[in-house]
mmCIF file of C-alpha atoms and ligand atoms in Angstrom:
data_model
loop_
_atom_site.group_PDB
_atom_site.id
_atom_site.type_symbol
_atom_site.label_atom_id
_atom_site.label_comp_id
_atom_site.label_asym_id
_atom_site.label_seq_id
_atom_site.Cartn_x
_atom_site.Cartn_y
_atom_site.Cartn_z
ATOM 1 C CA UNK A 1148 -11.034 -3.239 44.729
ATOM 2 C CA UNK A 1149 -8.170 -1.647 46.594
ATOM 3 C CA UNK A 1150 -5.860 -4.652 45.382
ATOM 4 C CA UNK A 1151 -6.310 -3.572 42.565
ATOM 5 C CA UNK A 1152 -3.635 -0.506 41.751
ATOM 6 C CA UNK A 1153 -3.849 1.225 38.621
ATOM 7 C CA UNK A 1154 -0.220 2.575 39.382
ATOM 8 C CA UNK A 1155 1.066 -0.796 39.731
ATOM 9 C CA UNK A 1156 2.958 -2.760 37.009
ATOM 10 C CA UNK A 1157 1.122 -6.030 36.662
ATOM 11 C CA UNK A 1158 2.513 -9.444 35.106
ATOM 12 C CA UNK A 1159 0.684 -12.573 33.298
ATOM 13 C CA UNK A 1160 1.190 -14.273 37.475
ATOM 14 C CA UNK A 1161 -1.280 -11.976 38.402
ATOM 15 C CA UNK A 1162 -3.192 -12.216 34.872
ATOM 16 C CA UNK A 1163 -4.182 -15.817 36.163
ATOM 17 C CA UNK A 1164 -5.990 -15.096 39.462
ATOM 18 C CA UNK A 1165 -7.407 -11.568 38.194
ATOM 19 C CA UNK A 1166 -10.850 -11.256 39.815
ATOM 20 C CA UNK A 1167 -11.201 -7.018 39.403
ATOM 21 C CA UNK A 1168 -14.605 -6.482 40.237
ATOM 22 C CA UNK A 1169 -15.180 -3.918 37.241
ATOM 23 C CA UNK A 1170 -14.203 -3.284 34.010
ATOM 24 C CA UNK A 1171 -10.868 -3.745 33.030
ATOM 25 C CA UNK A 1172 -8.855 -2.311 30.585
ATOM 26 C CA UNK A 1173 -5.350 -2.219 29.859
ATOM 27 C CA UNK A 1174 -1.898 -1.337 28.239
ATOM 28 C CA UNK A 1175 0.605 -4.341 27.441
ATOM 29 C CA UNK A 1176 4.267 -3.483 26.439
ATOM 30 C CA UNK A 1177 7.568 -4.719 26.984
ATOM 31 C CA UNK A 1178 9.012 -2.658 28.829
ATOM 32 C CA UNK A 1179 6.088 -0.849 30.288
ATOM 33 C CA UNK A 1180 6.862 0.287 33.721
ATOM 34 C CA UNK A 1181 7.054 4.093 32.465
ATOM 35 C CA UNK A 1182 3.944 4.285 30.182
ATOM 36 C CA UNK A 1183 1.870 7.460 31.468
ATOM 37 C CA UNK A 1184 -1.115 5.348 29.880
ATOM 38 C CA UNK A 1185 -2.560 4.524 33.498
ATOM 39 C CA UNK A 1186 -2.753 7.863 34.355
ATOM 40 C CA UNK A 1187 -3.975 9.605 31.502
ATOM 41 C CA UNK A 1188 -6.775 7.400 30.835
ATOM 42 C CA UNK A 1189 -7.846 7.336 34.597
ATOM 43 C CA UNK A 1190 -8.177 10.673 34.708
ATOM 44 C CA UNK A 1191 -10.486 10.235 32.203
ATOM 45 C CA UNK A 1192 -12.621 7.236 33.284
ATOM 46 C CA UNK A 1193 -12.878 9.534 36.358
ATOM 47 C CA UNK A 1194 -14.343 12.347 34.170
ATOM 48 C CA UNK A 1195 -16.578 9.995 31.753
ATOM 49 C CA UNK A 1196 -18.405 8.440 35.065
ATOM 50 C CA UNK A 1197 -18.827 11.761 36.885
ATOM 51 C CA UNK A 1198 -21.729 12.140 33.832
ATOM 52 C CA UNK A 1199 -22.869 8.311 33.135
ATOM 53 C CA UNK A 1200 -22.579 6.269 36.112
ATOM 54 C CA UNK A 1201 -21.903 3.340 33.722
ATOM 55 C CA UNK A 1202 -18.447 3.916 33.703
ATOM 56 C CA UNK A 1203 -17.250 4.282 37.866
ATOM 57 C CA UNK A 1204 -15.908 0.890 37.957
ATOM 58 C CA UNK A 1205 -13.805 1.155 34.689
ATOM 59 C CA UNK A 1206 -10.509 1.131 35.349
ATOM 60 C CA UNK A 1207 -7.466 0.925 32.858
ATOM 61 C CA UNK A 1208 -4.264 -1.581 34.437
ATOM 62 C CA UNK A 1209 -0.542 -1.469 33.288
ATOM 63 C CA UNK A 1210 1.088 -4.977 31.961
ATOM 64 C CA UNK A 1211 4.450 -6.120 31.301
ATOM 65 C CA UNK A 1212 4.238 -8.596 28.993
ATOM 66 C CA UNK A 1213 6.896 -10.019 26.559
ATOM 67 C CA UNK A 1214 6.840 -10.573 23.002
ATOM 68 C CA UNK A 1215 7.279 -14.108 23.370
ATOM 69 C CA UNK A 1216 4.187 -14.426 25.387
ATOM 70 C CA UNK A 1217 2.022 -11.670 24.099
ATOM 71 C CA UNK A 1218 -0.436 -14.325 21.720
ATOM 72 C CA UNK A 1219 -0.773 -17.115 24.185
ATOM 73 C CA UNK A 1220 -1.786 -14.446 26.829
ATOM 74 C CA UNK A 1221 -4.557 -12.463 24.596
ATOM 75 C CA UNK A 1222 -7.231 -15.563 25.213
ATOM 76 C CA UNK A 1223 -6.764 -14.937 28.763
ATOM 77 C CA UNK A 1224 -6.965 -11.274 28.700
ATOM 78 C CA UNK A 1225 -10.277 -12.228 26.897
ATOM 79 C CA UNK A 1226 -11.511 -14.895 29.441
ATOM 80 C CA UNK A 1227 -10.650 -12.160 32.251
ATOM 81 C CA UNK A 1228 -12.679 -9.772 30.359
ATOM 82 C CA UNK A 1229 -10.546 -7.054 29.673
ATOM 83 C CA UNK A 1230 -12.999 -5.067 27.434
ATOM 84 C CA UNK A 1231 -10.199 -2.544 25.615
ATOM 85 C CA UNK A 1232 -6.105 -3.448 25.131
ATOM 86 C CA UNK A 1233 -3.695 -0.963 24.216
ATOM 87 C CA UNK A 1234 -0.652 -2.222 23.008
ATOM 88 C CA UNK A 1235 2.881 -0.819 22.634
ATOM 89 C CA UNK A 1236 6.206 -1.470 21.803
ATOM 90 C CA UNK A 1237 7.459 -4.280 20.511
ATOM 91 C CA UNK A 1238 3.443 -5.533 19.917
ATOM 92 C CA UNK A 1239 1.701 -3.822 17.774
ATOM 93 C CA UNK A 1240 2.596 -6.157 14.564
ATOM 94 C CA UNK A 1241 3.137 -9.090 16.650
ATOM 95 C CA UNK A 1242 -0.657 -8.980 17.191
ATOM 96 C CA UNK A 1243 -1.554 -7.675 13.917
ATOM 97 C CA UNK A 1244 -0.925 -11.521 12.641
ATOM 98 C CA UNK A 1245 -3.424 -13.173 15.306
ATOM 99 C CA UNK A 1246 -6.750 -11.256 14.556
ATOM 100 C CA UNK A 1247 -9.257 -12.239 12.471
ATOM 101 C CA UNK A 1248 -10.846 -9.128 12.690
ATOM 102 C CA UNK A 1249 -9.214 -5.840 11.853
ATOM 103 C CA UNK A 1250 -10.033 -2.227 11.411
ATOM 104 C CA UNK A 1251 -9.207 -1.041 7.790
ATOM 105 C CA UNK A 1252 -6.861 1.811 8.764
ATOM 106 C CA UNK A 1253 -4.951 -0.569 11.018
ATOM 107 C CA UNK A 1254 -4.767 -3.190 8.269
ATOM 108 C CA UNK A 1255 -3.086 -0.618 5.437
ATOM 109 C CA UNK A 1256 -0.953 -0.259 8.230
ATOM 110 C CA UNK A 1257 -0.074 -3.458 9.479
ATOM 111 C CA UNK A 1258 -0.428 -3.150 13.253
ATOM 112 C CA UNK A 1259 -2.719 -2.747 16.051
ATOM 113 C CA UNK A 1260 -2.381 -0.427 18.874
ATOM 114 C CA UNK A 1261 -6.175 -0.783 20.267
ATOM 115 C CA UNK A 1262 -7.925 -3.962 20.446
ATOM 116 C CA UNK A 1263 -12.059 -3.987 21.678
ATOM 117 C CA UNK A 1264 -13.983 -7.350 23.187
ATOM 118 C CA UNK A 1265 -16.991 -7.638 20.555
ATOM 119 C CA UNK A 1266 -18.606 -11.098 21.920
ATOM 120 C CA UNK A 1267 -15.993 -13.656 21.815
ATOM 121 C CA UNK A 1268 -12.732 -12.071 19.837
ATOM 122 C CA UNK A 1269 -10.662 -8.765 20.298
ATOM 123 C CA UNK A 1270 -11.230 -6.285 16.851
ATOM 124 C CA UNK A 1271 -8.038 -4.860 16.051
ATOM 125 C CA UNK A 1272 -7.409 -0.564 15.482
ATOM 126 C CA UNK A 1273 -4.898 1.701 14.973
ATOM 127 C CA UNK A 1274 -5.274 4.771 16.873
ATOM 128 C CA UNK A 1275 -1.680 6.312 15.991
ATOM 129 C CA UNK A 1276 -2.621 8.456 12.264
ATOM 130 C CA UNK A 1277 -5.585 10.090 14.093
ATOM 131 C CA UNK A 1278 -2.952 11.231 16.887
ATOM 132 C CA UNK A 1279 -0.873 12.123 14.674
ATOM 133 C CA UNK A 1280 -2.656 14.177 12.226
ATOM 134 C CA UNK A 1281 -4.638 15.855 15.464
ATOM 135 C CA UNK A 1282 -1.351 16.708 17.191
ATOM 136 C CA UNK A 1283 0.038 18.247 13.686
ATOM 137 C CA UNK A 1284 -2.473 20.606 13.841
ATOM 138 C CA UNK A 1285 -3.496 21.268 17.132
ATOM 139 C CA UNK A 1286 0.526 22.238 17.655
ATOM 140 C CA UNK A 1287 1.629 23.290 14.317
ATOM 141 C CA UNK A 1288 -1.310 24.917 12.873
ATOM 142 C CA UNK A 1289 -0.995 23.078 9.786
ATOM 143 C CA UNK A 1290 -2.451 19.792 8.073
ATOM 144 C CA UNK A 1291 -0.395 16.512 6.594
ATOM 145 C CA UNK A 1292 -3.047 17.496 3.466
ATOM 146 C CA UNK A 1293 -0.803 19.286 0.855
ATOM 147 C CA UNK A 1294 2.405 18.855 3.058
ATOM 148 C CA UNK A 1295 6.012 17.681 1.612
ATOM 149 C CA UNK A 1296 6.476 15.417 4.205
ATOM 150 C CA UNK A 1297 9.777 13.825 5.561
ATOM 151 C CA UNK A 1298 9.468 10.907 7.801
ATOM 152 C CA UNK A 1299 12.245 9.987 10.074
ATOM 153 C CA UNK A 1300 11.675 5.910 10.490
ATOM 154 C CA UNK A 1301 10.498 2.827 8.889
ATOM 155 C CA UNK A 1302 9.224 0.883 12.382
ATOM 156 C CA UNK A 1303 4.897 0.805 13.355
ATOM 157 C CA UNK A 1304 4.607 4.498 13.937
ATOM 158 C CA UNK A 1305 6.131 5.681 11.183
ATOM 159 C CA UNK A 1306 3.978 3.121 9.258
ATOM 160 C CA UNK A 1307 1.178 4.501 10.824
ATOM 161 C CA UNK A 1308 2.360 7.832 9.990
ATOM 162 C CA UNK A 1309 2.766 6.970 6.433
ATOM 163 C CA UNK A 1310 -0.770 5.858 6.288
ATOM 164 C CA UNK A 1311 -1.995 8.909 7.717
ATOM 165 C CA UNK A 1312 -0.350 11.450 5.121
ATOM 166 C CA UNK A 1313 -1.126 9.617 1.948
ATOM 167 C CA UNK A 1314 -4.008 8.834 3.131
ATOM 168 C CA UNK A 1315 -4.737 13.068 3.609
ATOM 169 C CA UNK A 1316 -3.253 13.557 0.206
ATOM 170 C CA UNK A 1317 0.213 14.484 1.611
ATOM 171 C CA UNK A 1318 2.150 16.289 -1.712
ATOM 172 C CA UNK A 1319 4.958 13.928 -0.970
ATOM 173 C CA UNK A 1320 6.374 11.666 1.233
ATOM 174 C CA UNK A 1321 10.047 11.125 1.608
ATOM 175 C CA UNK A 1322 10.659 8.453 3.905
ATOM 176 C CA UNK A 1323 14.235 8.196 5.381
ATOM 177 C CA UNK A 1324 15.461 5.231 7.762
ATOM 178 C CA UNK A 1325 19.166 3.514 8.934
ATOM 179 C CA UNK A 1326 17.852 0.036 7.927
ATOM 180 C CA UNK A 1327 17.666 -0.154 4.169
ATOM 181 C CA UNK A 1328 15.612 -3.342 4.355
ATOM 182 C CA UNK A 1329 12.673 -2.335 6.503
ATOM 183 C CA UNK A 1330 12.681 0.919 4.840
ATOM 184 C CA UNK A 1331 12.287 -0.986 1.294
ATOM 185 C CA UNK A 1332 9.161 -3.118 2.904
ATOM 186 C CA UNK A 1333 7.765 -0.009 3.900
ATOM 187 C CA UNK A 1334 8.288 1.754 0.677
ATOM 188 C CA UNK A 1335 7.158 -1.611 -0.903
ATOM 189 C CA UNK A 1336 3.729 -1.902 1.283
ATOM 190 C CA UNK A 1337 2.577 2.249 0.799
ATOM 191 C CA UNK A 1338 3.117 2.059 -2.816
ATOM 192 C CA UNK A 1339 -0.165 1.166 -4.172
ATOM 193 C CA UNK A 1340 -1.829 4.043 -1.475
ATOM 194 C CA UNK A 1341 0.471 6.808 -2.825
ATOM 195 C CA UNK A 1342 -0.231 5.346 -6.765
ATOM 196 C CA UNK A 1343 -3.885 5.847 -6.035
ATOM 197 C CA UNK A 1344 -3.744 9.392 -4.688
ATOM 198 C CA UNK A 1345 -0.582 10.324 -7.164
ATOM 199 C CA UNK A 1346 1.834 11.408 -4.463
ATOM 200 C CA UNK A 1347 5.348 10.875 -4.945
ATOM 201 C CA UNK A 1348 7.212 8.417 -2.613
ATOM 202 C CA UNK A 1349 10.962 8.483 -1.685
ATOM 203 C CA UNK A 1350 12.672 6.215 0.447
ATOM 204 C CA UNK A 1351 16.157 7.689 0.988
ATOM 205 C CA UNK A 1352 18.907 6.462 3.521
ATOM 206 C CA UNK A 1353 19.651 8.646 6.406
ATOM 207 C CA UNK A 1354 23.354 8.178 5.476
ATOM 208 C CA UNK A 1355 22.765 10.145 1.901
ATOM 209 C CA UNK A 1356 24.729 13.261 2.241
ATOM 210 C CA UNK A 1357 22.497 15.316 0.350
ATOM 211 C CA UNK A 1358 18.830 14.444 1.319
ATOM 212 C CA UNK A 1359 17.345 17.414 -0.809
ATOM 213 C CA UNK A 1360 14.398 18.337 1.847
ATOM 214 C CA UNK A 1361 12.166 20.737 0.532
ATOM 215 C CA UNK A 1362 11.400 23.807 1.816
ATOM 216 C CA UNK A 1363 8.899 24.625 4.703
ATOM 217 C CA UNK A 1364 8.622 20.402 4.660
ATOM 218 C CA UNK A 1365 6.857 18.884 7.916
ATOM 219 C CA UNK A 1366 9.440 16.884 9.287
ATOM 220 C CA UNK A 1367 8.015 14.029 11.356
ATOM 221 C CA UNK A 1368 10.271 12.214 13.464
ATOM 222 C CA UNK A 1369 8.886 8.527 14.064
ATOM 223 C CA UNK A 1370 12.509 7.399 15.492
ATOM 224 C CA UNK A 1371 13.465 6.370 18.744
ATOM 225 C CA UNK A 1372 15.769 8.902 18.679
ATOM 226 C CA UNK A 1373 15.912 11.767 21.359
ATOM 227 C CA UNK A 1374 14.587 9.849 23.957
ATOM 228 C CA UNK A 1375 18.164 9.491 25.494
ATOM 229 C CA UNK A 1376 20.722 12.646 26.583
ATOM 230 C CA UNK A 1377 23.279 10.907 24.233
ATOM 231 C CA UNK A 1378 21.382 10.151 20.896
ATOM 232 C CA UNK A 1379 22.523 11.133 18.040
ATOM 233 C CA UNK A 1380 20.618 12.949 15.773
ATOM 234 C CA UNK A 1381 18.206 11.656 12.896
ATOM 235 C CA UNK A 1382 18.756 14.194 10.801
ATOM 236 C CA UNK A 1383 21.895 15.983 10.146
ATOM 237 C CA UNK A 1384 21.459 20.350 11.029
ATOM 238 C CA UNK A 1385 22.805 20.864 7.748
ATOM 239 C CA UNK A 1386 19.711 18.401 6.156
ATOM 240 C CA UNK A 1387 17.640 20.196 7.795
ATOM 241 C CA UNK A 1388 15.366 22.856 5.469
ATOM 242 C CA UNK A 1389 14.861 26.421 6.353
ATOM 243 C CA UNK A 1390 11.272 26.942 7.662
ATOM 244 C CA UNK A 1391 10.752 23.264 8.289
ATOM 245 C CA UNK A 1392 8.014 22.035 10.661
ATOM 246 C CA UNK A 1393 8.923 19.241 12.834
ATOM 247 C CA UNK A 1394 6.514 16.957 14.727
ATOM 248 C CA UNK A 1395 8.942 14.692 17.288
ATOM 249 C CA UNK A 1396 6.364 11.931 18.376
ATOM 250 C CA UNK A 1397 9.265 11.925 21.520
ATOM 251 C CA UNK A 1398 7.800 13.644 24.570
ATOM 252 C CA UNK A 1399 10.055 12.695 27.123
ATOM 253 C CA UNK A 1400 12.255 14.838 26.979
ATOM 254 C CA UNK A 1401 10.024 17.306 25.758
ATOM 255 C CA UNK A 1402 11.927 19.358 24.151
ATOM 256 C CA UNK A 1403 14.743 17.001 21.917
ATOM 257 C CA UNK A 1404 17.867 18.102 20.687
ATOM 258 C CA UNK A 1405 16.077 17.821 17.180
ATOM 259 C CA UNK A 1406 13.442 20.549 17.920
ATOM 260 C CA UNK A 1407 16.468 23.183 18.884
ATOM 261 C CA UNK A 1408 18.046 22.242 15.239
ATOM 262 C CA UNK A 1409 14.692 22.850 13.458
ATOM 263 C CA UNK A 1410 13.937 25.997 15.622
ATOM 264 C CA UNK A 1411 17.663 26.896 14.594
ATOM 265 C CA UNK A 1412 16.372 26.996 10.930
ATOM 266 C CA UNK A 1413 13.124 29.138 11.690
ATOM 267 C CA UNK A 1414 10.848 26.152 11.874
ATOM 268 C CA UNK A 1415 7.770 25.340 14.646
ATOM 269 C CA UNK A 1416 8.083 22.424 16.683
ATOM 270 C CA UNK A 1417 6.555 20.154 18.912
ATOM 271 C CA UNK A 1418 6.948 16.754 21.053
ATOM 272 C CA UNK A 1419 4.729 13.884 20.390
ATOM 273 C CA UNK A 1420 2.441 14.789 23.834
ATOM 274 C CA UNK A 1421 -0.538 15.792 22.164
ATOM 275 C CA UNK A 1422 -0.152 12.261 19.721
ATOM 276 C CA UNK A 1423 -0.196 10.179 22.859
ATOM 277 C CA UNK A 1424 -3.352 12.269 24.439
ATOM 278 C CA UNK A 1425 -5.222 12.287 20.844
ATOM 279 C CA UNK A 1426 -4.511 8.449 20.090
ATOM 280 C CA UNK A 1427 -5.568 7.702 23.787
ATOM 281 C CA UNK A 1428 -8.957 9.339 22.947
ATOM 282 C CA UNK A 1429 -10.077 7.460 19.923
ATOM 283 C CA UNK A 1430 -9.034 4.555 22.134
ATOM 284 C CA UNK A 1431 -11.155 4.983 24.862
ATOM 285 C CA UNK A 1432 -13.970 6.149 22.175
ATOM 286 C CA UNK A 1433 -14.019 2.710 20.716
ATOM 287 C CA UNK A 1434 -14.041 1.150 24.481
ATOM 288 C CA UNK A 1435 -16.356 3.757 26.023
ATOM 289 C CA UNK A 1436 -18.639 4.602 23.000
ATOM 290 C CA UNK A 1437 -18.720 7.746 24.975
ATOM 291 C CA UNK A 1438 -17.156 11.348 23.984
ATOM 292 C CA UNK A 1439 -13.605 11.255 25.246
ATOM 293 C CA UNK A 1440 -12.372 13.999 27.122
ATOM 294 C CA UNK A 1441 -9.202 14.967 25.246
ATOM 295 C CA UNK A 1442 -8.051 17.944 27.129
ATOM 296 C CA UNK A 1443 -8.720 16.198 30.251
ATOM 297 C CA UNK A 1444 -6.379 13.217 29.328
ATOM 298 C CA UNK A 1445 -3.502 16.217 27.683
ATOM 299 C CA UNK A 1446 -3.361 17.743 31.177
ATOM 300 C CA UNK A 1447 -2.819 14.535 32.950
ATOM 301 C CA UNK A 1448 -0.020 13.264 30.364
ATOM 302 C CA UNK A 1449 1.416 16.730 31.276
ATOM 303 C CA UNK A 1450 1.104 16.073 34.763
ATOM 304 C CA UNK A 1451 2.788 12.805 34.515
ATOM 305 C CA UNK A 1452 5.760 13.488 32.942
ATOM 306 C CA UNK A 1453 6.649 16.757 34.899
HETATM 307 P P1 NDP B 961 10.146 0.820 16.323
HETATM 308 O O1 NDP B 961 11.079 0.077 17.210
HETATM 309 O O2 NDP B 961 9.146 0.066 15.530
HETATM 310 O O3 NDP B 961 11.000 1.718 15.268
HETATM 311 C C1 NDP B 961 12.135 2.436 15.704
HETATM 312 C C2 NDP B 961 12.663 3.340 14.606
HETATM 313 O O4 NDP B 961 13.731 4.111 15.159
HETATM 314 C C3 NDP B 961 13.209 2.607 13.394
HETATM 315 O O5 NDP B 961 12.999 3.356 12.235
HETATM 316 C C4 NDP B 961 14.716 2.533 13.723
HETATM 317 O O6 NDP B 961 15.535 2.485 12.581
HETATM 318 C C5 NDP B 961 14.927 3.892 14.369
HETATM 319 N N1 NDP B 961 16.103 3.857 15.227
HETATM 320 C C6 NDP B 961 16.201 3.302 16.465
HETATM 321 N N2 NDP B 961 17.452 3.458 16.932
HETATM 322 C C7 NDP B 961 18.152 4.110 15.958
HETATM 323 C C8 NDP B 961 19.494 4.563 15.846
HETATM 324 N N3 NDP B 961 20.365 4.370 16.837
HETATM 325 N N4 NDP B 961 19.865 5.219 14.731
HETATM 326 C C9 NDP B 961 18.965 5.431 13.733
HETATM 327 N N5 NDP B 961 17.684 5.015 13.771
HETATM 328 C C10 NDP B 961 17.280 4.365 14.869
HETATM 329 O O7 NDP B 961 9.447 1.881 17.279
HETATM 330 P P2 NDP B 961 8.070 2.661 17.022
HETATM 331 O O8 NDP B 961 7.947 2.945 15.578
HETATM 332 O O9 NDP B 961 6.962 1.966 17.690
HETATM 333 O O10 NDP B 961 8.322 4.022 17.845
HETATM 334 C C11 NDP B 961 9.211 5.006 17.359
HETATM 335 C C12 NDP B 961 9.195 6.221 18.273
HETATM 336 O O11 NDP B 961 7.905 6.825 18.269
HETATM 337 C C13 NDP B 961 9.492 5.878 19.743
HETATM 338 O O12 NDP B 961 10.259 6.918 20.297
HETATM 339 C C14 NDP B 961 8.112 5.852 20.372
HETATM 340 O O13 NDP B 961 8.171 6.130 21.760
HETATM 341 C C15 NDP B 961 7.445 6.986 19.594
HETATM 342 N N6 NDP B 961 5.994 6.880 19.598
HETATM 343 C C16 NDP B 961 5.297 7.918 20.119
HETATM 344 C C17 NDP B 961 3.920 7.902 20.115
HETATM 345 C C18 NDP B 961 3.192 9.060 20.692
HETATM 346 O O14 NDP B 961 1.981 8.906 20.971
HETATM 347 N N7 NDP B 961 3.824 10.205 20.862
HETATM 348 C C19 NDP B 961 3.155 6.743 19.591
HETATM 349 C C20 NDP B 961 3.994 5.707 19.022
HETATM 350 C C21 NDP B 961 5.369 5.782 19.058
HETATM 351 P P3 NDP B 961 16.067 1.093 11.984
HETATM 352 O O15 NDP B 961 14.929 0.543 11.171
HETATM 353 O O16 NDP B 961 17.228 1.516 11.191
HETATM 354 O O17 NDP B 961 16.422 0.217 13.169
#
């Protein structure tokens, strides 16, 4: 076992000879090299076997894989017997379109971030609303239920996130994106959710120059914004409501040049930390079966980006 290095970053060349004596489980990105995945869930494989013995050769792996490779390399990430798969960026629709089997939240939103061995085939979740909505109100001491909610993004976590609110009977959900065209298929697939649960929907561009946010909304930023010195911002200061809530699902930095502006106004916010631990959790619940330890795998995400 001490090839194996759960702080290494692992490629489909070592995929072919893997021989890990245990059970493996892993995240698959492109790039990957700075996930804090490893780490978190370690820390709590470590914790899980201390009380059921079942689990001390679990052990969760790191692979860079790219898009152009991911579906050709799930069979073998099956024949290796990799019980759990997280995936991230860019694959979490990629895969969406090769399962035969997948969770109903994950297909209303049309990607995967968790895939589980049952018998022969991976089953395909989506872990992302249930971090979300847990990290709204763990940090912000308020729920997505009865929320005006603007949502920065039209890519798979805001989709997830758009899921999530209606799907909590949201009051309304103004979604606001660059790209007019993915923001229209977006708008286009959460329709029939918000129809069913009567909550307005609003797809705006984040070029309007009057956006018309409510007041006290819970901003949710679901752009890859922030996570570089020199971003711009996703949302104009002067867009921004007085007494607006902002959840940034960027944690590193932790603290964004988008959380000053809202602060700035009199609003709470928060980085996407507690998303990553809570989404991690239901994860390794659908792996593990077992209860996950969620503060555990919070301090360890800490850990590893300090
Ligand atoms: P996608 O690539 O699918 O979507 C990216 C989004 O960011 C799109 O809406 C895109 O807009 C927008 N965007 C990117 N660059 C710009 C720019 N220069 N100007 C304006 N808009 C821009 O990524 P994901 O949806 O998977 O992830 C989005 C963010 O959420 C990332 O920062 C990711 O790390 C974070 N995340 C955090 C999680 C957590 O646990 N905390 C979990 C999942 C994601 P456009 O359509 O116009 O290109």
């Amino acid at each position: 076992m001490a090839d194996y290095d759960s702080e290494k970053t692992y490629t489909l060349s070592d995929l072919k000879n893997w021989a890990y004596p245990g059970t493996s489980l892993a995240v698959l990105g492109y790039p990957i090299r700075h996930s804090i995945s490893p780490q978190m869930h370690n820390t709590a494989l470590a914790e899980i076997a201390d009380a059921d013995s079942r689990f001390k050769n679990w052990r969760y792996f790191r692979f860079e894989v790219h898009p152009d490779n991911l579906i050709e390399s799930l069979p073998i990430f099956r024949q290796k017997g990799f019980h759990g798969l997280n995936l991230t960026v860019p694959h979490k629709t990629i895969a969406f379109d090769s399962l035969s089997t997948i969770d109903p939240d994950a297909q209303a939103i049309g990607a995967v971030n968790t895939l589980r061995l049952e018998k022969d085939a991976y089953i395909g979740y989506n872990t992302d609303g249930f971090g979300l909505a847990n990290g709204i109100e763990r940090e912000l001491k308020r729920p997505t239920t009865g929320a005006h909610v603007a949502l920065l993004g039209a890519g798979g976590a805001a989709r997830a996130a758009a899921v999530q609110c209606l799907q909590s009977c949201c009051a309304s959900l103004t979604i606001i994106n660059r790209n007019q065209d993915r923001l229209a298929r977006l708008i286009d697939s959460m329709q029939a959710l918000a129809e069913s649960n009567s909550i307005p929907l609003i797809g705006k561009s984040s070029s309007e120059p009057d956006l018309s946010l409510p007041k006290k909304a819970l901003i949710v930023n679901a752009t890859s914004l922030g996570l570089k010195a020199d971003d711009p911002l996703p949302l104009s200061p002067s867009a921004i409501p007085s007494n607006a809530d902002l959840y940034d699902m960027v944690y590193n930095p932790p603290i964004t040049a988008l959380m000053k502006s809202v602060a700035a106004k009199g609003g709470k916010s928060t980085n996407g930390i507690t998303m990553l631990a809570f989404q991690g959790a239901k994860s390794l619940s659908h792996w593990t079966g077992a209860k996950p330890p969620t503060e555990t795998m919070l301090t360890a995400a800490l850990a590893a980006i300090n």
